mmCIF file of C-alpha atoms in Angstrom:
data_model
loop_
_atom_site.group_PDB
_atom_site.id
_atom_site.type_symbol
_atom_site.label_atom_id
_atom_site.label_comp_id
_atom_site.label_asym_id
_atom_site.label_seq_id
_atom_site.Cartn_x
_atom_site.Cartn_y
_atom_site.Cartn_z
ATOM 1 C CA MET Z 1 12.535 -40.779 51.137
ATOM 2 C CA ASP Z 2 12.540 -40.724 54.901
ATOM 3 C CA ILE Z 3 10.751 -38.668 57.186
ATOM 4 C CA GLN Z 4 11.983 -38.037 60.801
ATOM 5 C CA THR Z 5 9.264 -36.203 62.948
ATOM 6 C CA LYS Z 6 9.726 -34.145 66.196
ATOM 7 C CA LYS Z 7 8.206 -31.876 68.643
ATOM 8 C CA ALA Z 8 8.967 -28.106 69.217
ATOM 9 C CA GLY Z 9 6.168 -27.155 71.405
ATOM 10 C CA ASP Z 10 3.267 -27.220 69.964
ATOM 11 C CA VAL Z 11 5.050 -27.077 66.548
ATOM 12 C CA ILE Z 12 5.549 -30.420 64.616
ATOM 13 C CA VAL Z 13 8.992 -30.427 62.418
ATOM 14 C CA LEU Z 14 9.121 -32.805 59.774
ATOM 15 C CA GLU Z 15 12.546 -33.515 58.405
ATOM 16 C CA ILE Z 16 12.556 -35.013 55.056
ATOM 17 C CA SER Z 17 15.659 -36.728 53.631
ATOM 18 C CA GLY Z 18 15.670 -38.232 49.881
ATOM 19 C CA ARG Z 19 13.407 -37.586 47.009
ATOM 20 C CA ILE Z 20 9.521 -36.368 47.384
ATOM 21 C CA ASP Z 21 8.438 -37.643 43.729
ATOM 22 C CA ALA Z 22 5.308 -39.201 42.554
ATOM 23 C CA PHE Z 23 5.807 -42.282 44.571
ATOM 24 C CA THR Z 24 7.056 -41.227 47.878
ATOM 25 C CA SER Z 25 4.699 -38.301 47.965
ATOM 26 C CA GLU Z 26 1.611 -40.691 49.082
ATOM 27 C CA LYS Z 27 3.780 -41.331 52.219
ATOM 28 C CA LEU Z 28 4.659 -38.113 53.119
ATOM 29 C CA GLU Z 29 0.661 -36.998 52.349
ATOM 30 C CA SER Z 30 -0.517 -39.763 54.742
ATOM 31 C CA GLU Z 31 2.258 -38.753 57.463
ATOM 32 C CA LEU Z 32 1.004 -35.165 57.328
ATOM 33 C CA HIS Z 33 -2.574 -36.019 57.334
ATOM 34 C CA SER Z 34 -2.256 -38.311 60.709
ATOM 35 C CA ILE Z 35 -0.432 -35.778 62.472
ATOM 36 C CA MET Z 36 -3.119 -32.939 61.370
ATOM 37 C CA ASN Z 37 -5.895 -35.397 62.606
ATOM 38 C CA ALA Z 38 -4.201 -35.344 65.639
ATOM 39 C CA GLY Z 39 -5.133 -31.864 65.820
ATOM 40 C CA LYS Z 40 -1.876 -30.416 65.431
ATOM 41 C CA LEU Z 41 -1.900 -26.956 63.384
ATOM 42 C CA LYS Z 42 1.611 -26.093 63.106
ATOM 43 C CA PHE Z 43 4.340 -27.457 60.998
ATOM 44 C CA VAL Z 44 7.929 -26.413 59.924
ATOM 45 C CA ILE Z 45 9.383 -28.757 57.295
ATOM 46 C CA ASN Z 46 13.042 -28.960 56.874
ATOM 47 C CA PHE Z 47 14.281 -29.869 53.756
ATOM 48 C CA GLU Z 48 18.226 -29.470 54.410
ATOM 49 C CA LYS Z 49 18.431 -33.511 53.370
ATOM 50 C CA THR Z 50 15.694 -33.272 50.429
ATOM 51 C CA ASN Z 51 17.470 -33.753 47.032
ATOM 52 C CA TYR Z 52 14.666 -33.390 44.462
ATOM 53 C CA ILE Z 53 10.917 -32.709 44.731
ATOM 54 C CA SER Z 54 8.578 -32.929 42.087
ATOM 55 C CA SER Z 55 4.852 -31.526 41.417
ATOM 56 C CA SER Z 56 3.311 -34.119 43.508
ATOM 57 C CA GLY Z 57 5.445 -33.268 46.384
ATOM 58 C CA LEU Z 58 3.778 -29.911 45.715
ATOM 59 C CA ARG Z 59 0.590 -30.641 45.740
ATOM 60 C CA VAL Z 60 0.887 -32.461 49.414
ATOM 61 C CA PHE Z 61 1.881 -29.396 50.744
ATOM 62 C CA LEU Z 62 -0.770 -27.407 48.913
ATOM 63 C CA GLY Z 63 -3.101 -29.638 50.124
ATOM 64 C CA ALA Z 64 -2.073 -29.464 53.590
ATOM 65 C CA HIS Z 65 -1.905 -25.764 53.388
ATOM 66 C CA LYS Z 66 -5.694 -25.314 52.059
ATOM 67 C CA LYS Z 67 -6.800 -27.614 55.368
ATOM 68 C CA LEU Z 68 -4.447 -26.091 57.821
ATOM 69 C CA SER Z 69 -5.862 -22.461 56.810
ATOM 70 C CA GLU Z 70 -9.175 -23.617 57.334
ATOM 71 C CA ASN Z 71 -8.443 -24.520 61.009
ATOM 72 C CA LYS Z 72 -5.819 -21.212 61.352
ATOM 73 C CA GLY Z 73 -3.243 -23.637 61.055
ATOM 74 C CA GLN Z 74 0.004 -22.994 59.247
ATOM 75 C CA ILE Z 75 2.964 -24.794 57.493
ATOM 76 C CA LYS Z 76 6.527 -23.166 56.988
ATOM 77 C CA PHE Z 77 9.699 -24.176 55.262
ATOM 78 C CA SER Z 78 13.165 -23.978 56.098
ATOM 79 C CA ASN Z 79 16.677 -25.342 54.919
ATOM 80 C CA MET Z 80 15.627 -25.361 51.357
ATOM 81 C CA PRO Z 81 18.361 -26.509 49.140
ATOM 82 C CA ASP Z 82 18.772 -24.394 45.550
ATOM 83 C CA PRO Z 83 17.137 -27.382 43.403
ATOM 84 C CA VAL Z 84 13.955 -27.497 45.725
ATOM 85 C CA LEU Z 85 13.568 -23.833 46.146
ATOM 86 C CA LYS Z 86 13.668 -23.781 42.189
ATOM 87 C CA VAL Z 87 10.666 -25.997 42.067
ATOM 88 C CA PHE Z 88 8.514 -24.190 44.618
ATOM 89 C CA ALA Z 89 9.497 -20.785 42.964
ATOM 90 C CA LEU Z 90 8.603 -22.088 39.272
ATOM 91 C CA ALA Z 91 5.188 -22.767 40.467
ATOM 92 C CA GLY Z 92 4.817 -19.375 42.504
ATOM 93 C CA PHE Z 93 4.522 -21.515 45.667
ATOM 94 C CA ASP Z 94 7.077 -19.046 47.031
ATOM 95 C CA LYS Z 95 4.490 -16.413 47.044
ATOM 96 C CA ILE Z 96 1.916 -18.747 49.212
ATOM 97 C CA PHE Z 97 4.421 -20.318 51.831
ATOM 98 C CA GLU Z 98 6.641 -18.713 54.172
ATOM 99 C CA ILE Z 99 10.344 -19.852 53.409
ATOM 100 C CA HIS Z 100 13.097 -19.384 55.955
ATOM 101 C CA SER Z 101 16.686 -20.079 55.796
ATOM 102 C CA THR Z 102 16.958 -22.012 59.031
ATOM 103 C CA GLU Z 103 14.694 -24.123 61.183
ATOM 104 C CA LYS Z 104 15.369 -21.994 63.966
ATOM 105 C CA GLU Z 105 14.066 -19.043 62.150
ATOM 106 C CA ALA Z 106 10.947 -20.757 61.138
ATOM 107 C CA LEU Z 107 10.185 -21.603 64.706
ATOM 108 C CA GLU Z 108 11.102 -18.510 66.070
ATOM 109 C CA GLU Z 109 8.461 -17.020 63.907
ATOM 110 C CA PHE Z 110 5.729 -19.174 65.431
ATOM 111 C CA HIS Z 111 6.769 -18.269 68.773
ATOM 112 C CA GLU Z 112 6.652 -14.459 67.709
ATOM 113 C CA ILE Z 113 3.234 -14.821 66.358
ATOM 114 C CA GLU Z 114 2.100 -16.600 69.718
ATOM 115 C CA GLU Z 115 3.763 -13.949 71.489
ATOM 116 C CA GLY Z 116 2.026 -11.383 69.841
ATOM 117 C CA PHE Z 117 -1.290 -13.136 70.376
ATOM 118 C CA LYS Z 118 -0.666 -13.175 74.049
ATOM 119 C CA LYS Z 119 0.185 -9.418 74.287
ATOM 120 C CA GLN Z 120 -2.961 -8.464 72.360
ATOM 121 C CA ARG Z 121 -4.690 -10.751 75.014
ATOM 122 C CA TYR Z 122 -3.372 -9.220 78.113
ATOM 123 C CA ALA Z 123 -3.204 -5.233 76.399
ATOM 124 C CA MET Q 1 -14.189 -48.868 46.106
ATOM 125 C CA LYS Q 2 -17.110 -47.430 44.397
ATOM 126 C CA SER Q 3 -20.207 -49.339 44.243
ATOM 127 C CA LYS Q 4 -20.979 -51.499 41.532
ATOM 128 C CA ARG Q 5 -24.272 -50.123 41.053
ATOM 129 C CA GLY Q 6 -24.744 -48.383 37.889
ATOM 130 C CA LEU Q 7 -21.675 -49.798 36.611
ATOM 131 C CA LYS Q 8 -23.195 -52.516 34.636
ATOM 132 C CA ASN Q 9 -24.080 -52.457 30.935
ATOM 133 C CA ASN Q 10 -26.658 -50.086 31.269
ATOM 134 C CA GLY Q 11 -26.023 -48.255 27.987
ATOM 135 C CA MET Q 12 -23.667 -45.686 29.061
ATOM 136 C CA PRO Q 13 -20.561 -44.791 27.030
ATOM 137 C CA ASP Q 14 -18.098 -47.226 26.790
ATOM 138 C CA THR Q 15 -15.766 -45.412 28.714
ATOM 139 C CA ILE Q 16 -18.054 -45.248 31.442
ATOM 140 C CA GLN Q 17 -18.532 -48.962 31.550
ATOM 141 C CA LYS Q 18 -15.051 -49.640 31.772
ATOM 142 C CA LEU Q 19 -15.146 -48.812 35.225
ATOM 143 C CA GLY Q 20 -17.240 -51.862 35.967
ATOM 144 C CA LYS Q 21 -14.076 -54.087 36.178
ATOM 145 C CA LEU Q 22 -12.338 -52.713 38.539
ATOM 146 C CA PHE Q 23 -8.941 -54.419 40.143
ATOM 147 C CA ARG Q 24 -6.198 -53.480 41.713
ATOM 148 C CA LEU Q 25 -3.096 -53.204 39.397
ATOM 149 C CA PHE Q 26 -0.343 -51.966 41.588
ATOM 150 C CA GLU Q 27 0.161 -53.529 45.035
ATOM 151 C CA LYS Q 28 3.567 -52.465 45.713
ATOM 152 C CA PRO Q 29 3.727 -50.299 49.100
ATOM 153 C CA GLY Q 30 4.826 -46.907 48.459
ATOM 154 C CA GLU Q 31 3.541 -46.663 44.834
ATOM 155 C CA PRO Q 32 0.421 -44.994 43.395
ATOM 156 C CA SER Q 33 -2.488 -47.734 43.437
ATOM 157 C CA PHE Q 34 -4.503 -47.393 40.448
ATOM 158 C CA THR Q 35 -6.728 -49.939 38.860
ATOM 159 C CA VAL Q 36 -6.444 -50.879 35.033
ATOM 160 C CA ASN Q 37 -9.827 -49.024 34.334
ATOM 161 C CA GLU Q 38 -8.651 -45.810 35.854
ATOM 162 C CA LEU Q 39 -5.698 -45.714 33.942
ATOM 163 C CA GLU Q 40 -7.248 -46.735 30.747
ATOM 164 C CA LEU Q 41 -10.192 -44.034 31.131
ATOM 165 C CA ALA Q 42 -7.352 -41.432 31.951
ATOM 166 C CA GLN Q 43 -5.614 -42.095 29.076
ATOM 167 C CA GLU Q 44 -8.801 -41.947 26.895
ATOM 168 C CA ILE Q 45 -9.721 -38.595 28.521
ATOM 169 C CA GLN Q 46 -6.379 -37.181 27.809
ATOM 170 C CA ALA Q 47 -5.946 -38.639 24.321
ATOM 171 C CA ASN Q 48 -9.081 -37.232 23.217
ATOM 172 C CA LEU Q 49 -8.599 -33.794 24.602
ATOM 173 C CA LEU Q 50 -5.488 -33.329 22.767
ATOM 174 C CA PRO Q 51 -5.510 -31.689 19.164
ATOM 175 C CA LYS Q 52 -4.931 -34.050 16.193
ATOM 176 C CA SER Q 53 -4.228 -30.819 13.607
ATOM 177 C CA PHE Q 54 -2.747 -27.281 13.973
ATOM 178 C CA PRO Q 55 -4.334 -24.338 12.243
ATOM 179 C CA LEU Q 56 -2.931 -21.516 10.524
ATOM 180 C CA ASN Q 57 -0.357 -23.454 8.642
ATOM 181 C CA GLN Q 58 0.666 -20.931 6.091
ATOM 182 C CA LYS Q 59 2.021 -18.614 8.934
ATOM 183 C CA ILE Q 60 3.185 -21.404 11.837
ATOM 184 C CA GLU Q 61 4.456 -25.036 11.350
ATOM 185 C CA VAL Q 62 3.668 -26.797 14.313
ATOM 186 C CA GLY Q 63 4.871 -30.011 15.854
ATOM 187 C CA ALA Q 64 4.113 -31.930 18.944
ATOM 188 C CA LEU Q 65 4.644 -34.442 21.408
ATOM 189 C CA TYR Q 66 3.112 -36.380 24.147
ATOM 190 C CA LYS Q 67 4.139 -39.579 25.791
ATOM 191 C CA ALA Q 68 2.234 -40.672 29.038
ATOM 192 C CA SER Q 69 3.703 -42.067 32.158
ATOM 193 C CA LYS Q 70 3.315 -45.383 33.189
ATOM 194 C CA TYR Q 71 1.086 -43.824 35.905
ATOM 195 C CA ILE Q 72 -0.558 -41.172 33.872
ATOM 196 C CA GLY Q 73 -0.045 -37.318 34.765
ATOM 197 C CA GLY Q 74 -2.033 -34.433 33.375
ATOM 198 C CA ASP Q 75 0.107 -32.797 30.733
ATOM 199 C CA PHE Q 76 -1.660 -31.013 28.197
ATOM 200 C CA TYR Q 77 -1.120 -28.629 25.002
ATOM 201 C CA ASP Q 78 -3.405 -27.155 22.516
ATOM 202 C CA VAL Q 79 -3.018 -24.730 19.743
ATOM 203 C CA ILE Q 80 -6.172 -22.795 19.226
ATOM 204 C CA GLN Q 81 -7.136 -20.150 16.179
ATOM 205 C CA ILE Q 82 -8.843 -16.995 17.681
ATOM 206 C CA ASP Q 83 -9.781 -15.275 14.498
ATOM 207 C CA ASP Q 84 -7.783 -14.655 11.291
ATOM 208 C CA ARG Q 85 -5.339 -13.069 12.751
ATOM 209 C CA LYS Q 86 -4.384 -14.447 16.090
ATOM 210 C CA ILE Q 87 -3.568 -17.774 17.684
ATOM 211 C CA ALA Q 88 -3.118 -19.122 20.815
ATOM 212 C CA PHE Q 89 -0.502 -21.680 22.100
ATOM 213 C CA VAL Q 90 -1.513 -23.347 25.283
ATOM 214 C CA ILE Q 91 0.595 -25.739 27.549
ATOM 215 C CA GLY Q 92 0.137 -27.103 30.934
ATOM 216 C CA ASP Q 93 0.856 -29.899 33.309
ATOM 217 C CA VAL Q 94 -1.795 -30.780 36.106
ATOM 218 C CA SER Q 95 -0.101 -32.287 39.283
ATOM 219 C CA GLY Q 96 -1.514 -35.708 40.451
ATOM 220 C CA LYS Q 97 -1.967 -38.917 38.559
ATOM 221 C CA SER Q 98 -4.562 -41.054 36.880
ATOM 222 C CA LEU Q 99 -8.184 -40.226 36.892
ATOM 223 C CA HIS Q 100 -8.105 -37.346 39.085
ATOM 224 C CA ALA Q 101 -5.777 -35.630 37.079
ATOM 225 C CA ALA Q 102 -6.995 -36.279 33.752
ATOM 226 C CA LEU Q 103 -10.248 -35.153 34.933
ATOM 227 C CA PHE Q 104 -8.992 -31.768 36.404
ATOM 228 C CA MET Q 105 -6.933 -31.303 33.396
ATOM 229 C CA ALA Q 106 -9.985 -31.630 31.132
ATOM 230 C CA GLN Q 107 -11.684 -29.007 33.254
ATOM 231 C CA CYS Q 108 -8.536 -26.447 32.947
ATOM 232 C CA LEU Q 109 -8.136 -27.260 29.311
ATOM 233 C CA THR Q 110 -11.964 -26.806 28.592
ATOM 234 C CA LEU Q 111 -12.234 -23.458 30.559
ATOM 235 C CA LEU Q 112 -8.973 -22.001 29.349
ATOM 236 C CA LYS Q 113 -9.974 -22.905 25.533
ATOM 237 C CA VAL Q 114 -13.411 -21.085 26.195
ATOM 238 C CA PHE Q 115 -11.846 -18.084 27.652
ATOM 239 C CA ILE Q 116 -9.433 -18.155 24.642
ATOM 240 C CA LYS Q 117 -11.977 -18.455 22.173
ATOM 241 C CA MET Q 118 -14.032 -15.527 23.470
ATOM 242 C CA ASP Q 119 -10.912 -13.149 22.818
ATOM 243 C CA LEU Q 120 -10.491 -12.041 26.151
ATOM 244 C CA ASN Q 121 -7.468 -10.191 27.408
ATOM 245 C CA ILE Q 122 -4.602 -12.757 28.043
ATOM 246 C CA LEU Q 123 -4.490 -12.016 31.865
ATOM 247 C CA LYS Q 124 -8.213 -12.397 32.041
ATOM 248 C CA ILE Q 125 -8.298 -15.814 30.539
ATOM 249 C CA ILE Q 126 -6.155 -17.172 33.439
ATOM 250 C CA GLU Q 127 -7.770 -15.170 36.275
ATOM 251 C CA LYS Q 128 -11.389 -16.305 34.962
ATOM 252 C CA THR Q 129 -9.924 -19.829 34.736
ATOM 253 C CA ASN Q 130 -8.383 -19.872 38.092
ATOM 254 C CA GLN Q 131 -11.627 -18.538 39.495
ATOM 255 C CA MET Q 132 -13.836 -20.944 38.282
ATOM 256 C CA LEU Q 133 -11.536 -23.886 39.092
ATOM 257 C CA PHE Q 134 -11.306 -22.445 42.455
ATOM 258 C CA GLU Q 135 -14.977 -22.333 42.910
ATOM 259 C CA LEU Q 136 -15.568 -25.714 41.373
ATOM 260 C CA VAL Q 137 -12.308 -27.866 42.439
ATOM 261 C CA LYS Q 138 -11.937 -28.018 46.328
ATOM 262 C CA THR Q 139 -8.753 -30.131 45.985
ATOM 263 C CA ASP Q 140 -5.087 -30.192 46.182
ATOM 264 C CA MET Q 141 -4.408 -30.242 43.030
ATOM 265 C CA PHE Q 142 -2.974 -27.429 40.467
ATOM 266 C CA ALA Q 143 -2.185 -26.787 36.879
ATOM 267 C CA THR Q 144 0.840 -24.991 35.826
ATOM 268 C CA VAL Q 145 0.132 -23.053 32.439
ATOM 269 C CA PHE Q 146 1.763 -21.145 29.917
ATOM 270 C CA ILE Q 147 -0.414 -19.238 27.316
ATOM 271 C CA GLY Q 148 1.048 -17.265 24.509
ATOM 272 C CA ILE Q 149 -1.237 -15.439 22.120
ATOM 273 C CA TYR Q 150 0.319 -14.771 18.736
ATOM 274 C CA ASP Q 151 -0.880 -11.857 16.532
ATOM 275 C CA THR Q 152 -0.054 -12.574 12.973
ATOM 276 C CA HIS Q 153 -0.337 -9.197 11.782
ATOM 277 C CA TYR Q 154 1.978 -7.457 14.236
ATOM 278 C CA HIS Q 155 4.100 -10.750 14.628
ATOM 279 C CA GLN Q 156 4.022 -10.314 18.517
ATOM 280 C CA LEU Q 157 3.682 -12.682 21.119
ATOM 281 C CA SER Q 158 1.870 -11.978 24.287
ATOM 282 C CA TYR Q 159 2.216 -14.270 27.185
ATOM 283 C CA VAL Q 160 1.480 -15.175 30.770
ATOM 284 C CA ASN Q 161 3.198 -18.016 32.934
ATOM 285 C CA ALA Q 162 1.435 -19.408 35.421
ATOM 286 C CA GLY Q 163 4.191 -21.422 37.235
ATOM 287 C CA HIS Q 164 5.227 -23.249 34.253
ATOM 288 C CA ASN Q 165 8.288 -24.302 32.866
ATOM 289 C CA PRO Q 166 9.354 -21.005 30.959
ATOM 290 C CA PRO Q 167 9.173 -21.792 27.213
ATOM 291 C CA LEU Q 168 12.613 -21.293 24.972
ATOM 292 C CA LEU Q 169 12.530 -19.355 21.861
ATOM 293 C CA LEU Q 170 15.602 -19.676 19.607
ATOM 294 C CA ARG Q 171 16.356 -16.909 16.888
ATOM 295 C CA THR Q 172 17.733 -18.415 13.848
ATOM 296 C CA SER Q 173 17.547 -15.361 11.468
ATOM 297 C CA VAL Q 174 20.357 -12.726 11.590
ATOM 298 C CA LYS Q 175 18.331 -10.174 9.275
ATOM 299 C CA ILE Q 176 16.723 -8.790 12.620
ATOM 300 C CA PRO Q 177 17.225 -5.425 15.014
ATOM 301 C CA ALA Q 178 20.410 -5.952 17.082
ATOM 302 C CA LYS Q 179 18.160 -5.144 20.296
ATOM 303 C CA ASP Q 180 16.333 -8.242 19.816
ATOM 304 C CA HIS Q 181 19.015 -10.835 18.672
ATOM 305 C CA HIS Q 182 19.411 -12.842 21.726
ATOM 306 C CA PRO Q 183 19.825 -16.232 19.986
ATOM 307 C CA LEU Q 184 17.866 -17.931 22.886
ATOM 308 C CA THR Q 185 15.491 -16.706 25.124
ATOM 309 C CA MET Q 186 13.689 -18.105 28.106
ATOM 310 C CA LEU Q 187 9.681 -16.762 28.236
ATOM 311 C CA THR Q 188 9.606 -16.350 31.885
ATOM 312 C CA ALA Q 189 7.041 -13.908 33.450
ATOM 313 C CA GLU Q 190 5.708 -13.579 37.318
ATOM 314 C CA GLY Q 191 3.176 -16.130 38.047
ATOM 315 C CA ILE Q 192 1.502 -18.728 40.275
ATOM 316 C CA ALA Q 193 -0.030 -21.788 39.073
ATOM 317 C CA LEU Q 194 -3.931 -22.297 38.980
ATOM 318 C CA ASN Q 195 -6.228 -23.199 41.641
ATOM 319 C CA CYS Q 196 -3.381 -22.143 44.500
ATOM 320 C CA ILE Q 197 -5.091 -19.191 45.963
ATOM 321 C CA ALA Q 198 -8.342 -17.086 44.969
ATOM 322 C CA ASN Q 199 -6.738 -14.055 43.458
ATOM 323 C CA MET Q 200 -3.646 -14.622 40.749
ATOM 324 C CA ILE Q 201 -0.779 -12.802 40.838
ATOM 325 C CA LEU Q 202 0.539 -12.647 37.259
ATOM 326 C CA GLU Q 203 2.368 -10.492 34.578
ATOM 327 C CA GLU Q 204 1.885 -10.068 31.222
ATOM 328 C CA LYS Q 205 4.896 -10.127 28.782
ATOM 329 C CA ARG Q 206 5.139 -9.171 25.105
ATOM 330 C CA ILE Q 207 7.986 -10.203 22.532
ATOM 331 C CA GLN Q 208 8.583 -9.256 18.801
ATOM 332 C CA LEU Q 209 8.885 -12.444 16.831
ATOM 333 C CA TYR Q 210 10.690 -12.802 13.396
ATOM 334 C CA GLU Q 211 10.139 -15.087 10.501
ATOM 335 C CA GLY Q 212 12.579 -18.315 11.350
ATOM 336 C CA ASP Q 213 12.002 -18.233 15.134
ATOM 337 C CA ILE Q 214 11.380 -21.170 16.820
ATOM 338 C CA LEU Q 215 9.338 -21.506 19.932
ATOM 339 C CA LEU Q 216 9.601 -24.876 22.200
ATOM 340 C CA LEU Q 217 6.845 -24.900 24.696
ATOM 341 C CA TYR Q 218 7.504 -28.122 27.115
ATOM 342 C CA THR Q 219 6.475 -29.856 30.210
ATOM 343 C CA ASP Q 220 9.046 -30.632 33.128
ATOM 344 C CA GLY Q 221 8.838 -34.573 32.072
ATOM 345 C CA LEU Q 222 11.428 -33.439 29.513
ATOM 346 C CA ILE Q 223 14.289 -31.947 31.886
ATOM 347 C CA ASP Q 224 13.347 -34.057 34.992
ATOM 348 C CA ALA Q 225 14.015 -37.485 32.973
ATOM 349 C CA SER Q 226 17.014 -39.066 34.601
ATOM 350 C CA ASN Q 227 19.809 -41.291 33.647
ATOM 351 C CA GLU Q 228 21.306 -44.553 35.353
ATOM 352 C CA PHE Q 229 23.200 -41.924 38.035
ATOM 353 C CA GLU Q 230 19.881 -40.316 38.321
ATOM 354 C CA LYS Q 231 21.309 -37.256 36.978
ATOM 355 C CA GLU Q 232 18.294 -35.399 35.426
ATOM 356 C CA PHE Q 233 18.440 -34.289 31.436
ATOM 357 C CA GLY Q 234 18.257 -30.581 32.830
ATOM 358 C CA GLU Q 235 17.460 -27.356 30.796
ATOM 359 C CA ALA Q 236 20.999 -26.941 29.429
ATOM 360 C CA LYS Q 237 20.903 -30.108 27.461
ATOM 361 C CA LEU Q 238 17.544 -29.230 26.069
ATOM 362 C CA LYS Q 239 18.636 -25.978 25.060
ATOM 363 C CA GLY Q 240 21.655 -27.504 23.069
ATOM 364 C CA LEU Q 241 19.183 -29.926 21.822
ATOM 365 C CA ILE Q 242 16.927 -27.617 20.036
ATOM 366 C CA THR Q 243 19.801 -25.664 19.111
ATOM 367 C CA GLU Q 244 21.191 -28.916 17.231
ATOM 368 C CA LEU Q 245 17.923 -29.643 15.816
ATOM 369 C CA ARG Q 246 16.774 -26.167 14.322
ATOM 370 C CA ASP Q 247 17.005 -26.693 10.891
ATOM 371 C CA LEU Q 248 14.459 -29.935 11.068
ATOM 372 C CA PRO Q 249 10.801 -29.415 10.280
ATOM 373 C CA ALA Q 250 8.976 -28.876 13.821
ATOM 374 C CA GLN Q 251 7.328 -32.718 13.754
ATOM 375 C CA GLN Q 252 10.901 -34.349 13.075
ATOM 376 C CA MET Q 253 12.305 -31.653 15.965
ATOM 377 C CA THR Q 254 9.942 -33.089 18.342
ATOM 378 C CA GLN Q 255 10.243 -36.749 17.491
ATOM 379 C CA LYS Q 256 14.116 -36.443 17.792
ATOM 380 C CA ILE Q 257 14.075 -34.380 20.990
ATOM 381 C CA LEU Q 258 11.814 -37.450 22.209
ATOM 382 C CA GLU Q 259 14.016 -40.412 21.152
ATOM 383 C CA HIS Q 260 17.106 -38.276 22.439
ATOM 384 C CA ILE Q 261 15.346 -37.710 26.023
ATOM 385 C CA GLU Q 262 14.555 -41.730 26.011
ATOM 386 C CA GLY Q 263 17.750 -42.712 24.878
ATOM 387 C CA TYR Q 264 19.032 -40.550 27.998
ATOM 388 C CA SER Q 265 16.760 -42.062 30.500
ATOM 389 C CA LYS Q 266 16.560 -45.840 29.027
ATOM 390 C CA ALA Q 267 18.480 -46.869 32.131
ATOM 391 C CA SER Q 268 16.952 -44.767 35.061
ATOM 392 C CA LYS Q 269 15.596 -46.621 38.033
ATOM 393 C CA THR Q 270 12.890 -43.860 38.320
ATOM 394 C CA THR Q 271 9.771 -43.775 36.244
ATOM 395 C CA ASN Q 272 9.880 -40.938 33.919
ATOM 396 C CA ASP Q 273 6.907 -38.512 34.400
ATOM 397 C CA ASP Q 274 4.968 -37.314 31.485
ATOM 398 C CA MET Q 275 6.468 -35.758 28.708
ATOM 399 C CA ALA Q 276 4.485 -33.191 26.502
ATOM 400 C CA ALA Q 277 5.995 -30.257 23.891
ATOM 401 C CA LEU Q 278 4.972 -28.314 20.940
ATOM 402 C CA VAL Q 279 7.473 -26.936 18.536
ATOM 403 C CA ILE Q 280 6.114 -23.664 16.610
ATOM 404 C CA LYS Q 281 8.054 -22.470 13.658
ATOM 405 C CA PHE Q 282 7.118 -19.297 12.368
ATOM 406 C CA LYS Q 283 7.353 -18.877 8.891
ATOM 407 C CA GLU Q 284 8.224 -16.253 6.297
ATOM 408 C CA GLU Q 285 5.404 -14.389 4.848
ATOM 409 C CA LYS Q 286 4.425 -15.362 1.420
#
């Protein structure tokens, strides 16, 4: 498993390639934790190059989701290949997380939320 | 590392004392690091919770398989008699490894058993278990669970599926109404794994059973086992396998399933996950 991290405004995008299983999920968990500990609250996970995810991977995202929700943060997913989407959907995680077809769409969604807040603030 | 105080020979049960000789077992980067004693303790907790015998064997025949992974996950199963007429089948998989997973699994299974024994509605069993876990367990762990309650009088199976692999129902009798004659059915139902959200999203379903029906409840370790080319065993092969093995007694079926999957994955480079399964054969009334 390899993780590429980039910034898109105040959103952190993680591109994960390879397998997210019991053995690689620890690396993913520590990467996510260190970014969250630096105060980042918005994440997009791009799964385009992910070929497998096990329940250990789901657990990492559930943990991040619970932590981020407490601090009004959010994690969104994009570019899920069918086998990955199947694992998410089977555990019912598609009902907890926002899953977008593209990274751009997920980022725009964050942007729209931000714009919505601004409009409310200045209304 | 936990404090060594209180871990000496102080009259605590053997299981607890085992924590006293902690040392690191796996130091390879990227692999989960556990102590020998964590693994032993987790194995012991798991083994003690799984049933050794099954009830109502004049109406059902049950075969079980459990194969722990090198790192211990939290697969569990149970067959629980509710009263003279009703019996519950449970299978589940806790995310996470080692001691934490084993303890979380113990909490899940104990709560489920209590609510099942209270003869609550099947949706309530899951909802109440989830509520309790959500209040008790502030972790990222979750459990997928399937519960089926079989009414031996009406031969009906009510079931809920909280994010678990859908069990397979194989029909072997030809003497059943045409509307029910699907040779192989997957018991799917809307649901979400336990300890994810406070209010469960769940659907209860019912299906009529007939003598000769075979139900396979299993965890993802069976279909995720991969061969040397990293190709998973998969659902399709499992369906083919139970169809092929259908005439064997339930316990032999589970044994053959395990042998087959172990054979398939023996050259795999990745470590297999836990594997658990229950085969239930519905008998003819005598």
